Coordinates of C-alpha atoms and ligand atoms in Angstrom, one line a residue:
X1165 CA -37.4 23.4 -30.3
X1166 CA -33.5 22.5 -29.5
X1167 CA -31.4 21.6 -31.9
X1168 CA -28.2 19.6 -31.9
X1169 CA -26.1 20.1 -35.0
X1170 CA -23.1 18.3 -35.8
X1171 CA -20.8 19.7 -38.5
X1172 CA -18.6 16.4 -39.8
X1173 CA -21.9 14.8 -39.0
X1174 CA -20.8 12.0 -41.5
X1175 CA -17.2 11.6 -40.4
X1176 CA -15.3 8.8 -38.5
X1177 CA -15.7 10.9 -35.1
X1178 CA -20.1 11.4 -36.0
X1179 CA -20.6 7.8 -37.1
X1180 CA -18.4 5.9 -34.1
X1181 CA -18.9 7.9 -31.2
X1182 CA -21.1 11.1 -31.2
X1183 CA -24.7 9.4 -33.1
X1184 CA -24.2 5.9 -31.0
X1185 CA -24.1 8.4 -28.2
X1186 CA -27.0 10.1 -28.6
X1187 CA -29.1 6.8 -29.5
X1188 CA -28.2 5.5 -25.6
X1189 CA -29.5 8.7 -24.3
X1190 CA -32.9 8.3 -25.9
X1191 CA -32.8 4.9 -25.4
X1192 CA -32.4 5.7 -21.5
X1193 CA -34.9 8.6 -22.1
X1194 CA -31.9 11.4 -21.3
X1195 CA -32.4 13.2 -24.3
X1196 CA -35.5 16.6 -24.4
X1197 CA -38.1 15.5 -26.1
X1198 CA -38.4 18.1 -28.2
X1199 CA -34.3 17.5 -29.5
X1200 CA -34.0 17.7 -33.4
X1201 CA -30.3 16.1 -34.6
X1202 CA -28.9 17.6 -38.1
X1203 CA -26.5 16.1 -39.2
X1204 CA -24.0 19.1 -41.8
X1205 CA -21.4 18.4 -44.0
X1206 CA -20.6 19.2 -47.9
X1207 CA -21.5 15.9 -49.1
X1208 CA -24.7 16.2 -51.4
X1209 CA -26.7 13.2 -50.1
X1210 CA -30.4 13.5 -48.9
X1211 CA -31.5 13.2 -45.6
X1212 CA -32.9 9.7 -45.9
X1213 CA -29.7 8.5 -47.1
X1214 CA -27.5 9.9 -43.9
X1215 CA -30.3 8.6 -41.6
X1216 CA -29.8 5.2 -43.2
X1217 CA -26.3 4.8 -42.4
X1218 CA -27.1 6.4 -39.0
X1219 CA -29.4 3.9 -38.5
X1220 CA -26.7 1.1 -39.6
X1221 CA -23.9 2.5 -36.8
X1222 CA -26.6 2.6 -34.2
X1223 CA -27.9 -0.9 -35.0
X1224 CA -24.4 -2.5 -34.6
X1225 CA -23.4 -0.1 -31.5
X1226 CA -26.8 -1.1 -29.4
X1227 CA -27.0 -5.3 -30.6
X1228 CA -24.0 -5.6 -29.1
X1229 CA -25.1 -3.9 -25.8
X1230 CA -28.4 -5.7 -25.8
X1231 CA -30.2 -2.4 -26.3
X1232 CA -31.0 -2.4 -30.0
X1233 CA -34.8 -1.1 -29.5
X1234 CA -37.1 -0.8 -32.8
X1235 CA -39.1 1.6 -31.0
X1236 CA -36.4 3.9 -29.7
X1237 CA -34.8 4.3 -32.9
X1238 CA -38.5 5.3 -34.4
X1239 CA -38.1 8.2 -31.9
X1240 CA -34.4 8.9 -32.6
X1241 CA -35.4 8.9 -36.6
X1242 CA -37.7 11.3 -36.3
X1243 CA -35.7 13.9 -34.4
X1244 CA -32.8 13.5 -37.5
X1245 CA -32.5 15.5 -40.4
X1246 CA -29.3 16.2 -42.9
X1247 CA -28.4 19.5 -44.5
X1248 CA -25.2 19.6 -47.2
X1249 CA -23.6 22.5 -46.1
X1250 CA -19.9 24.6 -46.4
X1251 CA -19.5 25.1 -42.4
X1252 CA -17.1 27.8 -43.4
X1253 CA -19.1 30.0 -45.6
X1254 CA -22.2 32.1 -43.9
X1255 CA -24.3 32.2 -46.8
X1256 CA -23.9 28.8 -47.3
X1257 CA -25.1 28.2 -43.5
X1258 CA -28.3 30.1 -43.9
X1259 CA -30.6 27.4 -44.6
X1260 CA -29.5 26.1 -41.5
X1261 CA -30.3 28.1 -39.8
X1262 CA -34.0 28.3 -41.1
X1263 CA -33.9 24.8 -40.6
X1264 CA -33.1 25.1 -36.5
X1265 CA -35.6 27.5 -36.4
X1266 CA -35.5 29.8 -33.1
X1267 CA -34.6 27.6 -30.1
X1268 CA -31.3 27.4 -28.4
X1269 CA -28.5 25.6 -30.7
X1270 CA -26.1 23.6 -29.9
X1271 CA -23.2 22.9 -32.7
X1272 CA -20.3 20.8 -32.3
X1273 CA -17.3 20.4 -34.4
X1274 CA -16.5 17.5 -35.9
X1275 CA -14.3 18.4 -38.2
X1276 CA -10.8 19.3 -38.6
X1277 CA -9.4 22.1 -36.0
X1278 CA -7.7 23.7 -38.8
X1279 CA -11.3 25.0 -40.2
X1280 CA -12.7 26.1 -36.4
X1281 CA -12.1 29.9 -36.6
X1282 CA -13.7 29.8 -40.0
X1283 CA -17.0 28.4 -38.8
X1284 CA -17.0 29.8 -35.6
X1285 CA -16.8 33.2 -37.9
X1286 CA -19.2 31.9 -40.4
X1287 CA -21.7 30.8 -37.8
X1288 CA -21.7 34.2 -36.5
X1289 CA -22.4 35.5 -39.6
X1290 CA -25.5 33.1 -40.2
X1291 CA -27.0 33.9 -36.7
X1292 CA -25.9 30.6 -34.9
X1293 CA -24.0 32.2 -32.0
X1294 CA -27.4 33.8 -30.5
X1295 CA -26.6 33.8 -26.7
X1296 CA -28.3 30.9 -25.9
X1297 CA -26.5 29.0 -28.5
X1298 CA -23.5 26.6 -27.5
X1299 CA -20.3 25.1 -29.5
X1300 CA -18.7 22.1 -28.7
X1301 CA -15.2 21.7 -30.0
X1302 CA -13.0 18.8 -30.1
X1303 CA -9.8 18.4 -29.3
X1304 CA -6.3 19.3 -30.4
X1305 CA -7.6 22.8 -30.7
X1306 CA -4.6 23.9 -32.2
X1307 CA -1.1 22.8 -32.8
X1308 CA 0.5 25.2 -30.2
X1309 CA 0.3 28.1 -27.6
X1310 CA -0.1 30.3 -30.6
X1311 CA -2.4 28.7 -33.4
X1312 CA -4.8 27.4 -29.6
X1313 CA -5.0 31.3 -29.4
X1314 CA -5.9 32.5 -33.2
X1315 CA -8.5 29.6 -33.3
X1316 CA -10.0 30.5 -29.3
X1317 CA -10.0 34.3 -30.5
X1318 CA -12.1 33.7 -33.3
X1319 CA -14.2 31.4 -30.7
X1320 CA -14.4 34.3 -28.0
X1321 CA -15.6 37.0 -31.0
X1322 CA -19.0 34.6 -31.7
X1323 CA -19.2 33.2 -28.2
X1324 CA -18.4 34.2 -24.4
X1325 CA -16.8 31.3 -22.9
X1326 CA -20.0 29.7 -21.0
X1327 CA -21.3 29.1 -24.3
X1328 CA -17.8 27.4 -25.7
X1329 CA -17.1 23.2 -24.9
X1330 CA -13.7 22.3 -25.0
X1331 CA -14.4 18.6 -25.1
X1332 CA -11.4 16.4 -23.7
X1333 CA -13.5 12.9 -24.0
X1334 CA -11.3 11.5 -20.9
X1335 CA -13.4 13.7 -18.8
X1336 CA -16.2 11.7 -19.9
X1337 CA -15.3 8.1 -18.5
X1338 CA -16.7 6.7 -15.8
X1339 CA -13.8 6.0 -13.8
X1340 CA -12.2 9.4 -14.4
X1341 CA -15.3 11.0 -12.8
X1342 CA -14.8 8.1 -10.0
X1343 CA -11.9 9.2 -9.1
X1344 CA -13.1 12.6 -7.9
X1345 CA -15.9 10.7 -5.8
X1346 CA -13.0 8.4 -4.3
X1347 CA -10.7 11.6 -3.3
X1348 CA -13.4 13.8 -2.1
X1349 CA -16.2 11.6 -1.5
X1350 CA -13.7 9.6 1.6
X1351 CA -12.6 11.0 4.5
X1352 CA -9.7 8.2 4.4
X1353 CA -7.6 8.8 1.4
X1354 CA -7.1 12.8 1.3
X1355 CA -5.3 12.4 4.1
X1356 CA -2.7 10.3 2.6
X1357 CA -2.6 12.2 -0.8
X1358 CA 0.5 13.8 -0.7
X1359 CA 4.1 14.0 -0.9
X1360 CA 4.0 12.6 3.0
X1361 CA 2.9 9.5 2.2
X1362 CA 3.0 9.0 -2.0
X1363 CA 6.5 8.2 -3.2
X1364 CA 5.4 8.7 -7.1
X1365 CA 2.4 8.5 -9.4
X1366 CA 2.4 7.3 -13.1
X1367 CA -0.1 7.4 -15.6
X1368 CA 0.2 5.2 -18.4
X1369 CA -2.1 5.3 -22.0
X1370 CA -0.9 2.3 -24.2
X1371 CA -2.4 1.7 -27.6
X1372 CA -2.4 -1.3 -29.6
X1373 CA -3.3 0.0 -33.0
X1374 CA -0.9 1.6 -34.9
X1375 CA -1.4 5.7 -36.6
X1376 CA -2.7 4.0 -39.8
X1377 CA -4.8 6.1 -42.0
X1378 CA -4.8 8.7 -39.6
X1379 CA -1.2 9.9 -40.4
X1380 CA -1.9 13.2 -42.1
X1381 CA -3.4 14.7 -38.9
X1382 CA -1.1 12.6 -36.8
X1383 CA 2.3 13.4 -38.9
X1384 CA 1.8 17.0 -37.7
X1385 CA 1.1 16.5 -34.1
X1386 CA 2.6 13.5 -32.9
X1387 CA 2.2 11.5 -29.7
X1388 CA 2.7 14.8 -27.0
X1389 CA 0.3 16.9 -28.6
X1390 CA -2.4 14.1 -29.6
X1391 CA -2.5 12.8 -26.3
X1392 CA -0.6 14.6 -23.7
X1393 CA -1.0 18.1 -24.0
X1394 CA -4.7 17.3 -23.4
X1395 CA -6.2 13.9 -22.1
X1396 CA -2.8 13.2 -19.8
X1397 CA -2.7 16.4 -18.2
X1398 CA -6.0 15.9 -17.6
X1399 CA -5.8 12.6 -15.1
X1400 CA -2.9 14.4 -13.9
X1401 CA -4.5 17.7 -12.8
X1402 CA -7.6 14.8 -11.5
X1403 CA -4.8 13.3 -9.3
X1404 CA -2.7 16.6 -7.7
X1405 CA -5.6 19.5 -7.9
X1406 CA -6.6 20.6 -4.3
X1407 CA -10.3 20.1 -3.0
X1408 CA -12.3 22.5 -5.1
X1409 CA -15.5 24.1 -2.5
X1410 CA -18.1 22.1 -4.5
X1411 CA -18.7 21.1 -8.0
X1412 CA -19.1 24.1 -9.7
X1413 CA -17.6 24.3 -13.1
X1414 CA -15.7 27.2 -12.2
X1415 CA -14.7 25.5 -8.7
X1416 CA -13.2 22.9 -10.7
X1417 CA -11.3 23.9 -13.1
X1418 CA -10.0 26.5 -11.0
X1419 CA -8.0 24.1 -9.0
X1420 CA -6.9 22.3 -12.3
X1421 CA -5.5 25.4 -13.7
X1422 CA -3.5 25.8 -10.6
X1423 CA -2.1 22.4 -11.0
X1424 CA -1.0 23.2 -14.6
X1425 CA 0.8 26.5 -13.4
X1426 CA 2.6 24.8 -10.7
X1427 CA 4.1 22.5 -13.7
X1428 CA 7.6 22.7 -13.6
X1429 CA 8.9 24.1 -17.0
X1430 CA 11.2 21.7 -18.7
X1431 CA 14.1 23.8 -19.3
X1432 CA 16.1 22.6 -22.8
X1433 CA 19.3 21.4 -20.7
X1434 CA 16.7 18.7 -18.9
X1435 CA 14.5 17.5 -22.1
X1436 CA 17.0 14.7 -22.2
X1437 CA 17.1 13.4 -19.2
X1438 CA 13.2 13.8 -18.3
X1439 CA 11.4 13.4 -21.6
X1440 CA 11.6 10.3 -24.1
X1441 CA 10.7 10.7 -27.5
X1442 CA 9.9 7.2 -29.7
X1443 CA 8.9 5.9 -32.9
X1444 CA 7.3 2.3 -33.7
X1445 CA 9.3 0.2 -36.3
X1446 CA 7.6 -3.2 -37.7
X1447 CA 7.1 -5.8 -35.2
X1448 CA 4.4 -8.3 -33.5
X1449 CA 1.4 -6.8 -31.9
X1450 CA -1.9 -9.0 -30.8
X1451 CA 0.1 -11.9 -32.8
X1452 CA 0.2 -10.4 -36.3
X1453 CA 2.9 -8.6 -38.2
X1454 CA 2.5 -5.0 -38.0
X1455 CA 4.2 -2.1 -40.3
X1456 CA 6.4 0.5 -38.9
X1457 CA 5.4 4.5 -38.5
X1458 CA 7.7 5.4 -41.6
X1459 CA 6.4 2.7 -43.4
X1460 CA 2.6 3.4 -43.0
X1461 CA 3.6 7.2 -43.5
X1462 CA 5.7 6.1 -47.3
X1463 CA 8.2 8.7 -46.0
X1464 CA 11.1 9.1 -43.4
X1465 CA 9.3 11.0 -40.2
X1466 CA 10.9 12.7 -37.1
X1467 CA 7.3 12.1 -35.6
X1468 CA 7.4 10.8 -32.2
X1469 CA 4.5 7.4 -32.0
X1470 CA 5.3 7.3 -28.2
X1471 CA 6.7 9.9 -25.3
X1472 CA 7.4 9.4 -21.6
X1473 CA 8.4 12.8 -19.8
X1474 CA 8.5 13.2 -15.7
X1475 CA 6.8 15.7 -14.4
X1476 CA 7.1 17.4 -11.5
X1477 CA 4.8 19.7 -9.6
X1478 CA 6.0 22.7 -7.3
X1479 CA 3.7 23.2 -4.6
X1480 CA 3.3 21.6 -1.1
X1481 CA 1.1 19.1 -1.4
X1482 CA 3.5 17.2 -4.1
X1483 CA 7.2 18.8 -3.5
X1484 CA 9.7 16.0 -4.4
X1485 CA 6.8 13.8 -6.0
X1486 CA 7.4 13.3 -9.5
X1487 CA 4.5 12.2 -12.1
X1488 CA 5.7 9.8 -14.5
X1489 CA 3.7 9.8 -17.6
X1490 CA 3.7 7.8 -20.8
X1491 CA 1.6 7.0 -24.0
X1492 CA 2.1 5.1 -27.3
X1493 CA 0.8 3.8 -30.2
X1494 CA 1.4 0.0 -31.7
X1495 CA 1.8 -1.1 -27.5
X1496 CA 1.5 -4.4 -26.4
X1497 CA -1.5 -4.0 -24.5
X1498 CA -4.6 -1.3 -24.6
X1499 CA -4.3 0.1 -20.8
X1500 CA -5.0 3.2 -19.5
X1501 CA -4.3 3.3 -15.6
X1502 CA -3.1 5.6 -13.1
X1503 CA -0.8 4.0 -10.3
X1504 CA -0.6 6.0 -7.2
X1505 CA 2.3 4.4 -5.5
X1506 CA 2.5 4.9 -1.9
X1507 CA 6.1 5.0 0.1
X1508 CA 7.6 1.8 1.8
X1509 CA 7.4 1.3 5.4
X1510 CA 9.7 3.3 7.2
X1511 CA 10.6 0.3 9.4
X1512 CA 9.9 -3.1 8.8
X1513 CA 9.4 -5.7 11.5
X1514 CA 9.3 -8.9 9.4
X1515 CA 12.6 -10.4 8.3
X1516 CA 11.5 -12.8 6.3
X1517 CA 13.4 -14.7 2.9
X1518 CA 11.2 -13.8 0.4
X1519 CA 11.7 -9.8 1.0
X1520 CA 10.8 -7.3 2.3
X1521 CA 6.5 -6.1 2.3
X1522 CA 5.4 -4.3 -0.8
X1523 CA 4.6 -0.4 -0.7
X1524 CA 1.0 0.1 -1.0
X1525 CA -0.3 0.7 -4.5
X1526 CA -3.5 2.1 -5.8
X1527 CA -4.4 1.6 -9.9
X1528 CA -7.2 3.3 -10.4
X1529 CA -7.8 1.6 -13.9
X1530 CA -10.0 2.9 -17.1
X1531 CA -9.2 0.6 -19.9
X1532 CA -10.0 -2.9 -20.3
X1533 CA -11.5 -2.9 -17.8
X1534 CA -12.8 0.1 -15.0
X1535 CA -11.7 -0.4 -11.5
X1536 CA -10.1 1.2 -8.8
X1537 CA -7.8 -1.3 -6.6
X1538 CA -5.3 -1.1 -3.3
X1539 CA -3.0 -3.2 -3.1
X1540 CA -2.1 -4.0 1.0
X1541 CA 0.1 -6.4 2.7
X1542 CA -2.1 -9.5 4.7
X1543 CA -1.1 -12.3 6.6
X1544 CA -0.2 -15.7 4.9
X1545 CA -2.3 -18.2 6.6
X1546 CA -0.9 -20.9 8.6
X1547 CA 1.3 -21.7 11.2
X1548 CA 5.1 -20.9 10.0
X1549 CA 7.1 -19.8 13.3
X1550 CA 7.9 -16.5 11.0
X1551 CA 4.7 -14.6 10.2
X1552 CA 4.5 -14.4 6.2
X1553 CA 2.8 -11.8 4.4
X1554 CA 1.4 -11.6 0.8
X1555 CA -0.2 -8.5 -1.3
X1556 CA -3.3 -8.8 -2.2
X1557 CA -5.4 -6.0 -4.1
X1558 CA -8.6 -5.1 -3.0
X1559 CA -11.2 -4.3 -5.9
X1560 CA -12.8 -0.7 -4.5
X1561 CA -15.5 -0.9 -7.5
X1562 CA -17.0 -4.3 -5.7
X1563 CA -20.4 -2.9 -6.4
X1564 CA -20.5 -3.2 -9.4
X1565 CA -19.4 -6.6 -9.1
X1566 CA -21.7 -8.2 -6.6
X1567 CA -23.0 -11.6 -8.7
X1568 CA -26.4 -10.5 -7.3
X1569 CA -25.7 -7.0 -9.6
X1570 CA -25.9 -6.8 -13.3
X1571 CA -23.0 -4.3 -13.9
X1572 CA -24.1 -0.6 -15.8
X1573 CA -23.6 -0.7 -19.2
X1574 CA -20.5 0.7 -20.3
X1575 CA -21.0 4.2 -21.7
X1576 CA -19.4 5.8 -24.1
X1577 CA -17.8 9.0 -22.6
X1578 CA -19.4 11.6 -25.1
X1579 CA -22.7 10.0 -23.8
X1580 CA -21.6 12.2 -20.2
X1581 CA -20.4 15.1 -22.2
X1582 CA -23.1 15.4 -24.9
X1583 CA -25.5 15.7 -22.0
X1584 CA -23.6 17.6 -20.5
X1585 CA -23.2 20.1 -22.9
X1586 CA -26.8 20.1 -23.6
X1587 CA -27.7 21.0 -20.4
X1588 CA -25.1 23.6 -19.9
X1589 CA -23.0 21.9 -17.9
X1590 CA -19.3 22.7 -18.6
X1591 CA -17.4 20.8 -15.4
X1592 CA -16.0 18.0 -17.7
X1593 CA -14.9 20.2 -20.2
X1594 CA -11.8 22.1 -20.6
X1595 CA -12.1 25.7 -19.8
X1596 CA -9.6 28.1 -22.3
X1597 CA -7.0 28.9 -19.7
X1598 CA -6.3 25.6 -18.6
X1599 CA -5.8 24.6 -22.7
X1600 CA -3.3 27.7 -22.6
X1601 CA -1.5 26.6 -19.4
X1602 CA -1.4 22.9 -21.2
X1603 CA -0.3 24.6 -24.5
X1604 CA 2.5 26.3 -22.7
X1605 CA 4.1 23.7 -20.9
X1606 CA 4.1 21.3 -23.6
X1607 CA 5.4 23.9 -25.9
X1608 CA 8.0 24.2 -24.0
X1609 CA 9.1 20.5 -24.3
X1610 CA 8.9 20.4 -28.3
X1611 CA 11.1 24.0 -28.4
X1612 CA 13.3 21.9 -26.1
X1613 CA 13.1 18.8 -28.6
X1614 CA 13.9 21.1 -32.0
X1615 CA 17.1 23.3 -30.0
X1616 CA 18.3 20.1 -29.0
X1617 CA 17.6 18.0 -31.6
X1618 CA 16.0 15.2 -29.8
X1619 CA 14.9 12.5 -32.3
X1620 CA 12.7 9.6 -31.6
X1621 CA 14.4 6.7 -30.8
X1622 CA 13.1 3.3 -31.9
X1623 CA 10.8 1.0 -30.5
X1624 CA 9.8 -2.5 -32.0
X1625 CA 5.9 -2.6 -32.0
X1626 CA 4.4 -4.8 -29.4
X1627 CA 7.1 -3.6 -27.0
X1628 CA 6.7 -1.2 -24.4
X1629 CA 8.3 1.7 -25.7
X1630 CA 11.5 2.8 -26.2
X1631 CA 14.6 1.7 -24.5
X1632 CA 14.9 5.3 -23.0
X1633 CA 11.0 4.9 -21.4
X1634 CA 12.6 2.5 -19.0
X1635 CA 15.9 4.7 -18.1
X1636 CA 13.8 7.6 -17.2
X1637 CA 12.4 5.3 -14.2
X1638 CA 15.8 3.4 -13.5
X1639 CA 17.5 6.9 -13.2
X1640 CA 15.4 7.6 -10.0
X1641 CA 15.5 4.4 -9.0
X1642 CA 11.6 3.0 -10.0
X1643 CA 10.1 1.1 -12.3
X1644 CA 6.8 1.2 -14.1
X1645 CA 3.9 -0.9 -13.2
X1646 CA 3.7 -4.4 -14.5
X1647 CA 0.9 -5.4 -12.1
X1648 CA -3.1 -5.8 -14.1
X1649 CA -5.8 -3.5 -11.8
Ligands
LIG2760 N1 -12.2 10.1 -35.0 C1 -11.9 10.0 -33.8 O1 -11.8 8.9 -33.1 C2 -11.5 11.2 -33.0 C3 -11.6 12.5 -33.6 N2 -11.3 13.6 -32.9 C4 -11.5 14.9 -33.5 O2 -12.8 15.0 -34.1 C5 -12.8 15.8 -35.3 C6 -13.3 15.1 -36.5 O3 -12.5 13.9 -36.7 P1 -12.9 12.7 -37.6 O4 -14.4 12.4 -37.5 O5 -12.0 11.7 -37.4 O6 -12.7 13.4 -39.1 P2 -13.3 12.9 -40.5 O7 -12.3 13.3 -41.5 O8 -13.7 11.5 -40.5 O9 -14.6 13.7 -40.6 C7 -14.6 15.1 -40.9 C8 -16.0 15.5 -41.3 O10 -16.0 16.9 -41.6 C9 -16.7 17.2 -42.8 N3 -16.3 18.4 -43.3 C10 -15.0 18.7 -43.8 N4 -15.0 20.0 -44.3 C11 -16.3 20.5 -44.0 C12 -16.8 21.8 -44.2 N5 -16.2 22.8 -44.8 N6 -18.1 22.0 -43.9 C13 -18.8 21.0 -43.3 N7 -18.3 19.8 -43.1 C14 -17.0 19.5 -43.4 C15 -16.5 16.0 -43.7 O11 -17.5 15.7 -44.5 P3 -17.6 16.3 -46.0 O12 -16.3 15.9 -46.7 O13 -18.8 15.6 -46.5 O14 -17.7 17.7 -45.9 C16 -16.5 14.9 -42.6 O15 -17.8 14.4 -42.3 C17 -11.3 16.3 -35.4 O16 -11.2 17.5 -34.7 C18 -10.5 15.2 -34.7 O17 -9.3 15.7 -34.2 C19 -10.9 13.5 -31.6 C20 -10.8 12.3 -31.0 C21 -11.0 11.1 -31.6
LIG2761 O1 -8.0 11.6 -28.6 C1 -7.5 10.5 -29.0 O2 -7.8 9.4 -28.2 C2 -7.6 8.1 -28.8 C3 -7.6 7.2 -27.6 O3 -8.8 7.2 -26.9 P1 -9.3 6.0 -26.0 O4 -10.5 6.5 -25.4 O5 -9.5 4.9 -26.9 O6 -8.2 5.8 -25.0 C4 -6.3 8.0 -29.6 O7 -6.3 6.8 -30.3 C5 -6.3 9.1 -30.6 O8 -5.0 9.1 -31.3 C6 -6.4 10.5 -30.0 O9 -6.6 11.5 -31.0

């Protein structure tokens, strides 16, 4: 028997994400058969009552995809169970592990990073980190270069790093994965992806809700650590790494960890000009009245809600190409893209009023909606004496959109890496040196932040960000992308 644990396996992260997750997979048959799910946390309740409001998150997740089957969740039932346990104390742990018996086990973490070397320890103790045991541990592992490394040490004492899954749950959308079958699937875009031909690329991640309820985690980590030290770098080393051999997880994230050391430090003189630091005040979002950070916090904070910072690269392939990044919270619009924007023409031959062609653009989009587009320059029909041209953007996911095609469903991206991590598979997950590479440069922007005293400035929610966002592209003469995928 296998067993699948989940510590925190009544938490926000559990009841949204991970147990919808694993309902789709044995729904679509992807899970072993013989898979027992316990679910391990300190609140005393029995089993049947944690299967019932399992049950109740499944239910809602699947009749809104259609796929709410009576008969699958008789099978998913029976593989659950729910043990009250302290994750941090061994002895406590003991009946868990009489409970998973002797196959392989495979525990992830959802819980707060701060009690990871604890359990890690604690499973060790209990005789949960047998070598073919796995751990899956969530992101931010750790608030810095130096807390990443207490918490990984204690990791690397129970488990050698093949048994350890950083999960970065970016890795697990489909369009992120797409994008490594669009660069090294074709033979016709690697030979444009480069500092030849691409005159910048920007990656944008804007939320509409605001921090909320979350703010005791979030106080303490803000917008750069939440989601740039780990899910932005991420697309980023997607975009710049070099052609790994082949898939292998090692392959991989080889080439992403030489992206990451080829990161440009931000020195403290620069942090001004090349990072942006902001903070939502009350405004309109979606049409209704939204509280500011500070207000939702009760207290004055110095936390940033929002950060922009240009990157730049030093190698070959992407000398003189910067990477414009940018994420907030309390955004007009939920949209996640990547824009690769391509250089103008070096010459243009029509000379016509309404200006000059458009560069070529790719957005390779993964939230609302999951596409990957190019925008080209075509003909205007008709017969004007001046030939007229127009952009239009070609759809490269037309697939799935033939009207003949009922589109996939939409997955939830720890359905990927919960398979994945079952099997063994560690290519979507983040391997410790490329954390500590991540952890380094971005410590390097909040030292530059605290010497210099860089506060966040103010952004109105519902707006895109602070003033300053929109400076950092003017100063080099761009923009960011207003076009939709
Ligand atoms: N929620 C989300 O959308 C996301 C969450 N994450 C990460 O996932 C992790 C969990 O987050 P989230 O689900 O939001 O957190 P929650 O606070 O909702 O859940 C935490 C869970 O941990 C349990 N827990 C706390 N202490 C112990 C302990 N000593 N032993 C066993 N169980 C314990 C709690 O239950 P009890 O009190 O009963 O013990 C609870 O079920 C964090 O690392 C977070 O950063 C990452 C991305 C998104
Ligand atoms: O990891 C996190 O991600 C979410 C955004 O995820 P998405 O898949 O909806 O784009 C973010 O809201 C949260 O703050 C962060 O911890």
């Amino acid at each position: 028997m296998a067993a699948l644990v989940l510590f925190g396996g009544g938490g926000d992260l559990a009841m949204r994400m991970l147990l919808p997750s694993l309902y789709f997979l044995d729904h679509d048959g992807l899970l072993p058969d013989d898979l027992k799910i316990i679910g391990a946390a300190r609140s005393e309740e029995s089993a049947a009552e944690y299967i019932a409001k399992v049950r109740e998150t499944c239910e809602a997740k699947a009749k809104a995809d259609n796929v709410w089957d009576e008969a699958v969740w008789k099978r998913m039932e029976a593989r659950l169970d729910y043990l009250a346990v302290d994750a941090t104390s061994a002895e406590s742990l003991k009946p868990l592990k009489d409970k998973v018996g002797q196959g392989s086990v495979t525990s992830f973490l959802a819980v707060s990073p701060s009690l990871y070397a604890k359990i890690v320890t604690a499973m060790r103790a209990a005789g949960l980190a047998e070598v073919d045991d796995r751990v899956v541990l969530e992101k931010p592992v750790g608030r810095d270069l130096k807390t990443f490394l207490e918490i990984d040490d204690a990791v690397a004492d129970a488990f050698s790093e093949n048994q350890v899954f950083r999960i970065d749950h970016y890795l697990g959308k489909e369009t992120v994965q797409n994008l490594i079958a669009l660069r090294f699937g074709n033979t016709v875009f690697e030979p444009l992806w480069n500092a030849q031909n691409i005159d910048h690329v920007q990656i944008t991640v804007g939320e509409t809700v605001g921090v909320g309820d979350r703010w005791p985690y979030y106080d303490e980590y803000g917008a750069l650590r939440d989601m740039l030290q780990n899910h932005m770098l991420q697309l980023l080393c997607l975009v710049a790494m070099e052609p790994p051999s082949d898939l292998d997880p090692e392959s991989v994230r080889n080439e992403k960890v030489k992206v990451l050391r080829s990161l440009r430090p931000i020195t403290h003189d620069e942090a001004e000009r090349v990072t942006v630091r902001g903070q939502y005040v009350g405004g309109l979002v979606d049409g209704k009245l939204v509280k500011g950070y500070d207000e939702e916090r009760g207290q004055d904070s110095d936390t940033e809600t929002f950060v922009a910072i240009r990157a730049d690269i030093d190698n070959w392939r992407w000398a003189g190409v910067p990477f414009f990044m940018r994420t907030g919270k309390r955004l007009p619009e939920k949209r996640t893209e990547i824009v690769i924007q391509f250089k103008p023409l070096p010459h243009s031959i029509f000379d016509y009023e309404d200006g000059e062609p458009q560069a070529n653009k790719m957005i390779i989009e993964l939230q609302p909606e999951e596409d990957i587009s190019l925008t080209v320059m075509n003909k205007k029909a008709g017969l004007d004496s001046r030939m007229q041209l127009q952009p239009i953007k070609m759809s490269l996911s037309w697939g799935f959109r033939d009207k003949h095609d009922t589109p996939p469903r939409r997955r939830i991206a720890y359905e990927r890496l919960l398979l994945d991590a079952l099997k063994g598979d560690s290519t979507l997950f983040v391997r410790r040196d490329e954390a500590e590479q991540a952890w380094k440069w971005v410590d390097e922007v909040s030292e530059a932040w605290v010497d210099g005293d860089v506060k966040p400035q103010e952004y109105v929610a519902g707006t895109w960000g602070p003033d300053g966002s929109d400076m950092l592209m003017a100063r080099t003469g761009r923009d960011w992308n207003t076009t939709d995928a």
